[in-house]
XYZ file of C-alpha atoms in Angstrom:
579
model
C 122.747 111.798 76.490
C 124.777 108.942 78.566
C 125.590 109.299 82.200
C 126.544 106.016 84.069
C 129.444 104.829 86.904
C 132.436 104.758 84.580
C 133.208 106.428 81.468
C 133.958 104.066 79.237
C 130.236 102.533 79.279
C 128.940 106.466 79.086
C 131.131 106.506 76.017
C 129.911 103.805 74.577
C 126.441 104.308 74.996
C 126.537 107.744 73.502
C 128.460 106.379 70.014
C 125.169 104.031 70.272
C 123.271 107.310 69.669
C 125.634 108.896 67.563
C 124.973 106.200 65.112
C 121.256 106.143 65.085
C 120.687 103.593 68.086
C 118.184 104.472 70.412
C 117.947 105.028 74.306
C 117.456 100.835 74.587
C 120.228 99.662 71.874
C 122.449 102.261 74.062
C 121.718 101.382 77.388
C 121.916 97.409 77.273
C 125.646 98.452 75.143
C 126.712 100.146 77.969
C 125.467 97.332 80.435
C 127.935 94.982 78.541
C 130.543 96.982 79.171
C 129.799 97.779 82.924
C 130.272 93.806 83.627
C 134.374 93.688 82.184
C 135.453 97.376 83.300
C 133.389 97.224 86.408
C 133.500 93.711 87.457
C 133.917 94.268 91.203
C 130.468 96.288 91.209
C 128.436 93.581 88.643
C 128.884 90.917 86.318
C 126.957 88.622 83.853
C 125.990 86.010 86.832
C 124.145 89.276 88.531
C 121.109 90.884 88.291
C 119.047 93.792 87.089
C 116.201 96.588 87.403
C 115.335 99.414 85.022
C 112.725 101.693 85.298
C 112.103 103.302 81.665
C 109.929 104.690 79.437
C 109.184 105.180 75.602
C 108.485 107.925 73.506
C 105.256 105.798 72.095
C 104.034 105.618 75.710
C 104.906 107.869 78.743
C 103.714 105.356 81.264
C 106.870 104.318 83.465
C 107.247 100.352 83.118
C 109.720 98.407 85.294
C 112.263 95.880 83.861
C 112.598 93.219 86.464
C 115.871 90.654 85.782
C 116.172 89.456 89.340
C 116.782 85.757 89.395
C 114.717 83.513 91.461
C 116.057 81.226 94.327
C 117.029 77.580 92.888
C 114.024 75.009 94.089
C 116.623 73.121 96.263
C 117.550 76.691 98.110
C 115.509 75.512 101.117
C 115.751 76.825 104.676
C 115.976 73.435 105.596
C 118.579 72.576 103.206
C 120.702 75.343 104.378
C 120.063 74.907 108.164
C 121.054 71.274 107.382
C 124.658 72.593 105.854
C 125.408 74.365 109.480
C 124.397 77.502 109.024
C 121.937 80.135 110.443
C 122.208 82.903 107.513
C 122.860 82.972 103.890
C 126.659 83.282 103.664
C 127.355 86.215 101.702
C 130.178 84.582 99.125
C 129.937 81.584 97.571
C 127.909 79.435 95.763
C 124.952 79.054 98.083
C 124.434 82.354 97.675
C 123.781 82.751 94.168
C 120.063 83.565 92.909
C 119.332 82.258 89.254
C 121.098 85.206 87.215
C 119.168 87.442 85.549
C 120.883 90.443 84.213
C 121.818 89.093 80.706
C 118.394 87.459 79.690
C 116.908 91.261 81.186
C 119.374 93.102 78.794
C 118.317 91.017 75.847
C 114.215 91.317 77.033
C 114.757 94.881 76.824
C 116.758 94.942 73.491
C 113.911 92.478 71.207
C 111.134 94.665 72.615
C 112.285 98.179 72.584
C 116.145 98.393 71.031
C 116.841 98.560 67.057
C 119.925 97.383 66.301
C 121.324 94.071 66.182
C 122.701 91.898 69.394
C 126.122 91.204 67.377
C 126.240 95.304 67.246
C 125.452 95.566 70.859
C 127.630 93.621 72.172
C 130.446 94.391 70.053
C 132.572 96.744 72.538
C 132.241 94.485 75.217
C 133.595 91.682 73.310
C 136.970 94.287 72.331
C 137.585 95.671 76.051
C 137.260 91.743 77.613
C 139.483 90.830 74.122
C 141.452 93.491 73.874
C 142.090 95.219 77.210
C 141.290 98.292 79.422
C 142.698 100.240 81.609
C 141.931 98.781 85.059
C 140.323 101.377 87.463
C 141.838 101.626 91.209
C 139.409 100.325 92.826
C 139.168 96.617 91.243
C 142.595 95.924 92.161
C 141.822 97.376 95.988
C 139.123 94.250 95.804
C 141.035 91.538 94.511
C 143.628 92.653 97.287
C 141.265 92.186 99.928
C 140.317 88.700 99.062
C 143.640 87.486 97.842
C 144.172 84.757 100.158
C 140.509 83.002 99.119
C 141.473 83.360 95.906
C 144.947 81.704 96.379
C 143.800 79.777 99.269
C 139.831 78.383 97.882
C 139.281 79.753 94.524
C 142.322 79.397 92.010
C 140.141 79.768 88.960
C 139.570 83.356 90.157
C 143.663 83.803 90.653
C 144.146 82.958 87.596
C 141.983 85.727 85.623
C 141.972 88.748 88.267
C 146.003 88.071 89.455
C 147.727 86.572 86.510
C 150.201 87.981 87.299
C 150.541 87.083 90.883
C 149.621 90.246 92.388
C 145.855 92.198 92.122
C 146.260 94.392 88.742
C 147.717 97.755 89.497
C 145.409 101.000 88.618
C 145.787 101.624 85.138
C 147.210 98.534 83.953
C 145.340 96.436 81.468
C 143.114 93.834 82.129
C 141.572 91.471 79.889
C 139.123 88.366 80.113
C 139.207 86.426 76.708
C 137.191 83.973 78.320
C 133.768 86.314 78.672
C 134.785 87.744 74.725
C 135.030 84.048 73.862
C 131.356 83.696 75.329
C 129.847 86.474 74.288
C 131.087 85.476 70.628
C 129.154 82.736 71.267
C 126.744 83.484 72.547
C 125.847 85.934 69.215
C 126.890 82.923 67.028
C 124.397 80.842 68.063
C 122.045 82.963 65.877
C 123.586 82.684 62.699
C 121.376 81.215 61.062
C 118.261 82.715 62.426
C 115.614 84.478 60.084
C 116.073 87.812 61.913
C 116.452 90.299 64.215
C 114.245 88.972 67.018
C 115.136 85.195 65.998
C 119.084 86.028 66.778
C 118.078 87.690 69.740
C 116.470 84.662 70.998
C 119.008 82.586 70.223
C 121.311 84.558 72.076
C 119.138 83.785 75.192
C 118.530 80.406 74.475
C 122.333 79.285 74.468
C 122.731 81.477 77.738
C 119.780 79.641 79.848
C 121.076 76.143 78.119
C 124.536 75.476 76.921
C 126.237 78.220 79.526
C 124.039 77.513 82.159
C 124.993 73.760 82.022
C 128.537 75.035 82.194
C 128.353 76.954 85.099
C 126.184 74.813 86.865
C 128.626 71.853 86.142
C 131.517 73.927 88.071
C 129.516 74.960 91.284
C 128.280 71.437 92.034
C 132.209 70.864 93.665
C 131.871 72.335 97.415
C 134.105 75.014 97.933
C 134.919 78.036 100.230
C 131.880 80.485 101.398
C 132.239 83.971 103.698
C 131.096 81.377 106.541
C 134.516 79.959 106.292
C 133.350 76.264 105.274
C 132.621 74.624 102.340
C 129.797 74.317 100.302
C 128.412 72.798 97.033
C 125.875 75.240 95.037
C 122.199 74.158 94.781
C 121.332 76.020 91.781
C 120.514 73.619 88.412
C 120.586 73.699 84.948
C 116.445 73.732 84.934
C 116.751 76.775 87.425
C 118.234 78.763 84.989
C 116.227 77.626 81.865
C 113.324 78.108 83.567
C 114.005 81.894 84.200
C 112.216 84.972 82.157
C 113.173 88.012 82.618
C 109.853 90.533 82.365
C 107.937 93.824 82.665
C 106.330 95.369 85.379
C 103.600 98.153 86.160
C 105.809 100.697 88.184
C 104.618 102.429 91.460
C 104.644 106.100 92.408
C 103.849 108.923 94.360
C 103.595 112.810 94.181
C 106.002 115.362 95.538
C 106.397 118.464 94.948
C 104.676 118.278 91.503
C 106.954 115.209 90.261
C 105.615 112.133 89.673
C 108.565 109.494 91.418
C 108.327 105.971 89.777
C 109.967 103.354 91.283
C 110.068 99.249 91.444
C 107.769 97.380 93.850
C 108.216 95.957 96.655
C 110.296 93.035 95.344
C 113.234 95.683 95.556
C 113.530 98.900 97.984
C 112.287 101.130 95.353
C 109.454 102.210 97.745
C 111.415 103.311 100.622
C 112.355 106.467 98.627
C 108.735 106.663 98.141
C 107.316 106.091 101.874
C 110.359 108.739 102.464
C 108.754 111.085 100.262
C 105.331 110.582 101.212
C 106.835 111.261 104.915
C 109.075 114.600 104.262
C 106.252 116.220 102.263
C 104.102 116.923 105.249
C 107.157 119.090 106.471
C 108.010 122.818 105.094
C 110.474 123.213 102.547
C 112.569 125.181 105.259
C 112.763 121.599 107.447
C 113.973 120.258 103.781
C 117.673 121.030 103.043
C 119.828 117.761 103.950
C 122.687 120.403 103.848
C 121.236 121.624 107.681
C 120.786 120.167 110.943
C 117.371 120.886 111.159
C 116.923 118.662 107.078
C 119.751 116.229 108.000
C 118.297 115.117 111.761
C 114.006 114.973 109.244
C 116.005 113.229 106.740
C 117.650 110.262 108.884
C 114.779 109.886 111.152
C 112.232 109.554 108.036
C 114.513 106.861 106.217
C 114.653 105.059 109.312
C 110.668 104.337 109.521
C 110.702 103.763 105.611
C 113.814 101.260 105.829
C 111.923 99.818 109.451
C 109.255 98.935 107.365
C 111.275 97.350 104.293
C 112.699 94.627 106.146
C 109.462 94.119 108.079
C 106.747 94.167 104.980
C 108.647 94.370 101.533
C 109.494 90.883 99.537
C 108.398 88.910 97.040
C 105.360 87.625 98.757
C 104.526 91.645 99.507
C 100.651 92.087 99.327
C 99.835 95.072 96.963
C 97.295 95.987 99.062
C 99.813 96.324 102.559
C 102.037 98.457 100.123
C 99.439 100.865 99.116
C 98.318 101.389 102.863
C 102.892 102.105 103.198
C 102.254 105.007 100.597
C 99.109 106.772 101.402
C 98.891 109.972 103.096
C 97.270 108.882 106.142
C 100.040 106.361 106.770
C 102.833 109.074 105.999
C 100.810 111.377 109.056
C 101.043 108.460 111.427
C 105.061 107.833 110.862
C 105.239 111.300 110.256
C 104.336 112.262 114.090
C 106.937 109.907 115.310
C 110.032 111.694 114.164
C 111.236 113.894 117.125
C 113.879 116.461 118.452
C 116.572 113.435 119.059
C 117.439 110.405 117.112
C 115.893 107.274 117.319
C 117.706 104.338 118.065
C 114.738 101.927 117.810
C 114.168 99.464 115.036
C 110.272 100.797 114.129
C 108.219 99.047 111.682
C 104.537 100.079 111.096
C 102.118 97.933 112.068
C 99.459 97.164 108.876
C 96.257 95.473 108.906
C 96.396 94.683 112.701
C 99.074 91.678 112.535
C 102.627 92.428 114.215
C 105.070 93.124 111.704
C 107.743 91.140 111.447
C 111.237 92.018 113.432
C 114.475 90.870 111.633
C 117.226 89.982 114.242
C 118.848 92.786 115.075
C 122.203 92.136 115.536
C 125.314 95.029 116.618
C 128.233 92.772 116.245
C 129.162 90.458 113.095
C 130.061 86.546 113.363
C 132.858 85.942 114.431
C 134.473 84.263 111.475
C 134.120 87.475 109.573
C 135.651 90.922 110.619
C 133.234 93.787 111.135
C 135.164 95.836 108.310
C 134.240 99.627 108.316
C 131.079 101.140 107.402
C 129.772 100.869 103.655
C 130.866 104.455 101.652
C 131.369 105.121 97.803
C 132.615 101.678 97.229
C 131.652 98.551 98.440
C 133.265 97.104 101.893
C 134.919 93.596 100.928
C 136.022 90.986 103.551
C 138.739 88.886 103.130
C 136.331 85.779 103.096
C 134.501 87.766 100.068
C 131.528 88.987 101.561
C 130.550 92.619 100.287
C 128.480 94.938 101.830
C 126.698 96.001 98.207
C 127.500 98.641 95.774
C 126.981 98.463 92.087
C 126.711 100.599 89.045
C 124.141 102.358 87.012
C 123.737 103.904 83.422
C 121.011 106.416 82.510
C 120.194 107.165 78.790
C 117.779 109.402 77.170
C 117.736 109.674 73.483
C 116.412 112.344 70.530
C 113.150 111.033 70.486
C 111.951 110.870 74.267
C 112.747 107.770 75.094
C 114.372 107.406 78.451
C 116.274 104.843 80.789
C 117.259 104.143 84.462
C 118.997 101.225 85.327
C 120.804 99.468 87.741
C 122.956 96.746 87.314
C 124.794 94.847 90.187
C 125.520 91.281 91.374
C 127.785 88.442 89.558
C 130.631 90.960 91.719
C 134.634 88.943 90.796
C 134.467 88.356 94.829
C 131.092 86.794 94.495
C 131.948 83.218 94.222
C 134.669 81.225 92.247
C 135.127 82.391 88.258
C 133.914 79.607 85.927
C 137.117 79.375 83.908
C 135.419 78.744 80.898
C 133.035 81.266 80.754
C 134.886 84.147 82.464
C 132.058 85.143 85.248
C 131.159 83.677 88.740
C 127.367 83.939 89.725
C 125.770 86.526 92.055
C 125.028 86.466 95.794
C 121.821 88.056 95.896
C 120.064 85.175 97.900
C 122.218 86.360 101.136
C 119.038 89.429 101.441
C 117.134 86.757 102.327
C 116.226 85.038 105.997
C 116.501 81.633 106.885
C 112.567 81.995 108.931
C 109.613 81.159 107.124
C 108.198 84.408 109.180
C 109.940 87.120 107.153
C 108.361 88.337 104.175
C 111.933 87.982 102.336
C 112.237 84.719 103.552
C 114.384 82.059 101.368
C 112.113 79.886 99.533
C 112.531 78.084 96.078
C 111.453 79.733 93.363
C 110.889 83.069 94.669
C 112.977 86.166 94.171
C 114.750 87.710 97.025
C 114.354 90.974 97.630
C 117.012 93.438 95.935
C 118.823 96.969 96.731
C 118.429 97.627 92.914
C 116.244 101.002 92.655
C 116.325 102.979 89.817
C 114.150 105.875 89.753
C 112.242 107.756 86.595
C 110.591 111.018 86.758
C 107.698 112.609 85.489
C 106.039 115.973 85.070
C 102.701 116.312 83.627
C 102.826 112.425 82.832
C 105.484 113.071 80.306
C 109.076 111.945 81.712
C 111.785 114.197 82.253
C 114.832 112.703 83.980
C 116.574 109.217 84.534
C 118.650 108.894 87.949
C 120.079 106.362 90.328
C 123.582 105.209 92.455
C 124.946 102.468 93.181
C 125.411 101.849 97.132
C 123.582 98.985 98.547
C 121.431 100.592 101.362
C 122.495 103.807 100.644
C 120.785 103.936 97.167
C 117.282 105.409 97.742
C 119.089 107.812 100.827
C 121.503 109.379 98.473
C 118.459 109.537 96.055
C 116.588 111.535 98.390
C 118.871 113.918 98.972
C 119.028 114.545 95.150
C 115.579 114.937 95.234
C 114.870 117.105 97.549
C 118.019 119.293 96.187
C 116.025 119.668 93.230
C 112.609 119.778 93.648
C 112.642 121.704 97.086
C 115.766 123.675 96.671
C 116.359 124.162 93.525
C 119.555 122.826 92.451
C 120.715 121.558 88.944
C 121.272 118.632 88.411
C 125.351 118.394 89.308
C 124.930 120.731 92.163
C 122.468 118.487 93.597
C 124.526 115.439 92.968
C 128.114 117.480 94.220
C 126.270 118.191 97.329
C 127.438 116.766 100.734
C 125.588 113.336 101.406
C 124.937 111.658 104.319
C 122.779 108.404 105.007
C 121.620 105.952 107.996
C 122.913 102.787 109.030
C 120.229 102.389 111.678
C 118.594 99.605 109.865
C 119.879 95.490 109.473
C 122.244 95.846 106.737
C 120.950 94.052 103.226
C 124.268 92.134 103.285
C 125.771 89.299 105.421
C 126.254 89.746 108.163
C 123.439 92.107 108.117
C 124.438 94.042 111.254
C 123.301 97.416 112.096
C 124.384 100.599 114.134
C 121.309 101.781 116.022
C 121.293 105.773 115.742
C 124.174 105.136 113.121
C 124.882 107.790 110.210
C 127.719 108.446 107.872
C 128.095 112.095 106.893
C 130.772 113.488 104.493
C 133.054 116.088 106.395
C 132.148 118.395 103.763
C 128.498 118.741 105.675
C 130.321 120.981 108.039
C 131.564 120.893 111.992
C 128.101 123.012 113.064
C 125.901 120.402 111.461
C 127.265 117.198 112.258
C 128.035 118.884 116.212
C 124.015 119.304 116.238
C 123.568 115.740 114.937
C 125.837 114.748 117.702
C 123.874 116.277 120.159
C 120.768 114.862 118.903
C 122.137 111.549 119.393
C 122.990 110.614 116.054
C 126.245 107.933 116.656
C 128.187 110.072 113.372
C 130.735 108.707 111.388
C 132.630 111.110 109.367
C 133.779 109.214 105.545
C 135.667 112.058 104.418
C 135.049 114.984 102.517
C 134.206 113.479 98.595
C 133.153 109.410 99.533
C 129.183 109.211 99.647
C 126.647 108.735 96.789
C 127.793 108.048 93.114
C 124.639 109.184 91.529
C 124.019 109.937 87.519
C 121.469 111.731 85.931
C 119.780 112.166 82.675
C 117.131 113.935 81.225
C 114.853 115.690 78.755
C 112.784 118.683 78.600
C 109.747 117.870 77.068
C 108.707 121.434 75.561
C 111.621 122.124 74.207
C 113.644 118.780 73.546
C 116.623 119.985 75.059
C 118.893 117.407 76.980
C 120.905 117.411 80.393
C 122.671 114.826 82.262
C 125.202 114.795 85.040
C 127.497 112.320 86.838
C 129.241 111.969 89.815
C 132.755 113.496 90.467
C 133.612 110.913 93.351
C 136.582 108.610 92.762
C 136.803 110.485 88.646
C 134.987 107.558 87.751
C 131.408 108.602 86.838
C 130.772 110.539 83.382
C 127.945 112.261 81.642
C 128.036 112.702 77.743
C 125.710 114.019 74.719
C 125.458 116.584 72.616
């Protein structure tokens, strides 16, 4: 089964398994064609994590293809070009990608089929056509005027026709087809399958890389409103591996919960569930006022202590104090009767954890732009407030996949005409202060939103799940979970259910603002509820009644080998296939 953001890549995954591909040969297909029918939500400059695990070996492993920062991404360097924060567009922004060499990691080791064969519908929807969704042409609207204004290579693929592509019309980008072509060419005469996979990723961290690197040395227009040259090289990119990871986890409720470390925010939904399970299932149900008010308060200490302790530099040993019990008791007994509107990190080990700035109103050169729903805020100046996409796959023999794919976004920085992509922004989640713990520094990754989650039952795995949604990934994730392991739900009742999240933390994306006691409900949660809320002191903004959470599921029953999966109904963009 195939359940992922749009249909076309959940289509295309499943005729993967239809003809004898596995879970991996399926998953990194639809991947390929998540960057040209969802290119305002990832691309081939961004990134990617995947949590997964085989049928050989049950033990979750994490695939980590976040790009490092380029050595010349100083704080120094950047202070030096005027500014006081990562700009959120542009080319300053941009991490060394590393969702493509990922894709192709996972493929040699795990996949069986052949990268020409993977590839292959990607190549015929860039090529070919396909029907735009809504929602890109909504984006290239909003940043029209940069792109007719700054970045004319990007006018001339996403509004050939001098207008943002109408929903349903379309779109095509001969340029990536002509890449990916090759990009599979360059192993023609390899000895194999491994050999042509390796060629693929040679040509990508060599003769593309020197491409795009080529364009981005030119200064041009960032969400800051000046102009910039890139700082990422040719030898950045070469030098980049994607690789595997040990995954971490806790216990609730009888699931094992495996996420990514602290590199990404895959342990908030785990500090969240080590939090909520001293509480009784009645205190549980998000769909209350009583499990709403647990909910936001508990994602506020986990998401407090992201931004103060999680990074690349993150000590193992600070993270495993986050997640044990006797830390959960200690945040546990803070959450109260009324909201918080503090910003409250733990403190670990004795030294003062570190406080992000906390700011309530966004630079002035930027508009403040409404809060972050289903889809991703985009200014005019091209700064996004994250979303993404994400594909689960499980397969007839127990192999399983979550992944989530983001980054590279069309609004990300100017298109390299040649190659049909621009590169990622995921550098603006870091700080310009050597104090933070996702500071910017050379070499190092910054921390990502990406956080897939696997789960497990007896040690064997039984679902694949994640959303897209920036900040709001683990929150909508918890409120799946605890649907389903505390109240019982299946699968698409837990993911139809009304959602609701926090935006009392400093947002992962420039401007990184944040709305202390903030949270975003659907209506749907009901007049009763969100009153109480209110009264609480929650600051509530209602989204509408169908707007929060994209989620997807999939999963497998290990006694009997049957299958489920489910996908999100928001937008009529999510789908869920097998058979």
């Amino acid at each position: 089964m195939t359940a992922s953001t749009h249909w076309l890549a959940s289509a295309t995954g499943q005729s993967v398994l239809e003809r004898g591909g596995n879970a991996f040969d399926a998953a990194v297909a639809a991947a390929f064609v998540l960057h040209v029918v969802e290119p305002h939500l990832n691309g081939p400059g961004g990134d990617v994590t995947a949590v997964f695990a085989t049928a050989a070996d049950p033990r979750p492993v994490v695939l980590d293809g976040q790009g490092p920062a380029p050595r010349r991404a100083t704080i120094e360097h950047y202070r030096g070009e005027g500014l006081d924060s990562v700009p959120g567009a542009g080319g300053l922004a941009a991490a060394v990608p590393g969702a493509v060499d990922a894709w192709l990691l996972l493929l040699r080791e795990h996949g069986t089929w052949e990268v020409a064969d993977v590839v292959a519908p990607a190549i015929g929807y860039a090529r070919d056509g396909h029907p735009v969704v809504g929602r890109v042409g909504t984006t290239v609207a909003s940043v029209a005027d940069l792109f007719t204004e700054h970045w004319p290579t990007s006018a001339a693929l996403w509004m050939p026709h001098g207008r943002p592509p109408r929903a349903g019309e379309l779109v095509r980008n001969p340029a990536w087809a002509r890449t990916l072509e090759r990009l599979v060419a360059a192993g023609d005469d390899a000895g194999d399958r491994v050999a042509r996979i390796e060629a693929f990723r040679r040509e990508w961290r060599t003769g593309v890389a020197r491409e795009a690197v080529e364009f981005l040395r030119a200064p041009h227009r960032h969400s800051s409103g000046t102009d910039h040259a890139a700082v990422l090289d040719a030898d950045d990119w070469a030098g980049f591996s994607a690789s595997f990871q040990p995954a971490w986890s806790v216990e609730f409720r009888g699931t094992t919960v495996a996420k990514t470390g602290p590199f990404g925010q895959g342990p908030v939904l785990l500090q969240a569930l080590r939090i909520l399970d001293g509480f009784d299932d009645a205190d549980l149900d998000p769909s209350t006022a009583r499990g709403a008010h647990v909910v936001l308060e508990a994602l506020k200490l986990a998401l407090a202590d992201r931004d103060a302790h999680y990074g690349s530099r993150a000590d193992e040993d600070v993270l495993r104090v986050l997640l044990s019990e006797e830390y959960a008791a200690q945040r546990r007994a803070l959450i109260g009767e009324d909201a918080s509107h503090e910003f409250r990190p733990g403190r670990v080990g004795g030294a003062e954890p570190f406080v992000p700035p906390l700011r309530t109103e966004a630079p002035a050169a930027v508009g403040v732009g409404e809060p972050t729903v289903g889809e991703p805020t985009v200014e005019a100046s091209g700064t996004t407030r994250g979303d993404t996409c994400h594909v689960d796959v499980v397969d007839r023999w127990g192999n399983v996949v979550s992944a989530t794919p983001s980054g590279g976004w069309l609004q990300s920085s100017p298109v390299v005409p040649s190659l049909g992509f621009c590169l990622g922004s995921r550098l603006q989640m870091t700080w310009l202060d050597e104090t933070s713990p996702s500071a910017l520094r050379p070499g190092e990754r910054p921390r990502t939103t990406l956080t897939p989650t696997l789960l497990l039952r007896d040690g064997e795995p039984v679902e694949a799940l994640g959303s897209p949604g920036g900040d709001q990934q683990d929150q909508w994730q918890l409120l799946y979970l605890l649907r389903r392991l505390v109240g019982g739900y299946e699968p698409q009742q837990a993911i139809d259910a009304p959602a609701l999240h926090t935006t009392s933390m400093p947002g992962s994306f420039w401007p990184r603002t944040w709305t202390p006691g903030g949270a975003v409900v659907e209506d749907r949660l009901g007049e009763d509820v969100i009153a109480d809320l209110e009264r609480r002191g929650h600051r509530v903004t209602r989204a509408g009644d169908w707007t929060l959470g994209r989620l997807s599921c999939a999963g497998r029953d290990p006694a009997t080998g049957v299958l489920h999966a489910a996908a999100n109904p928001r937008g009529a963009q999510g789908y869920a296939v097998g058979r």
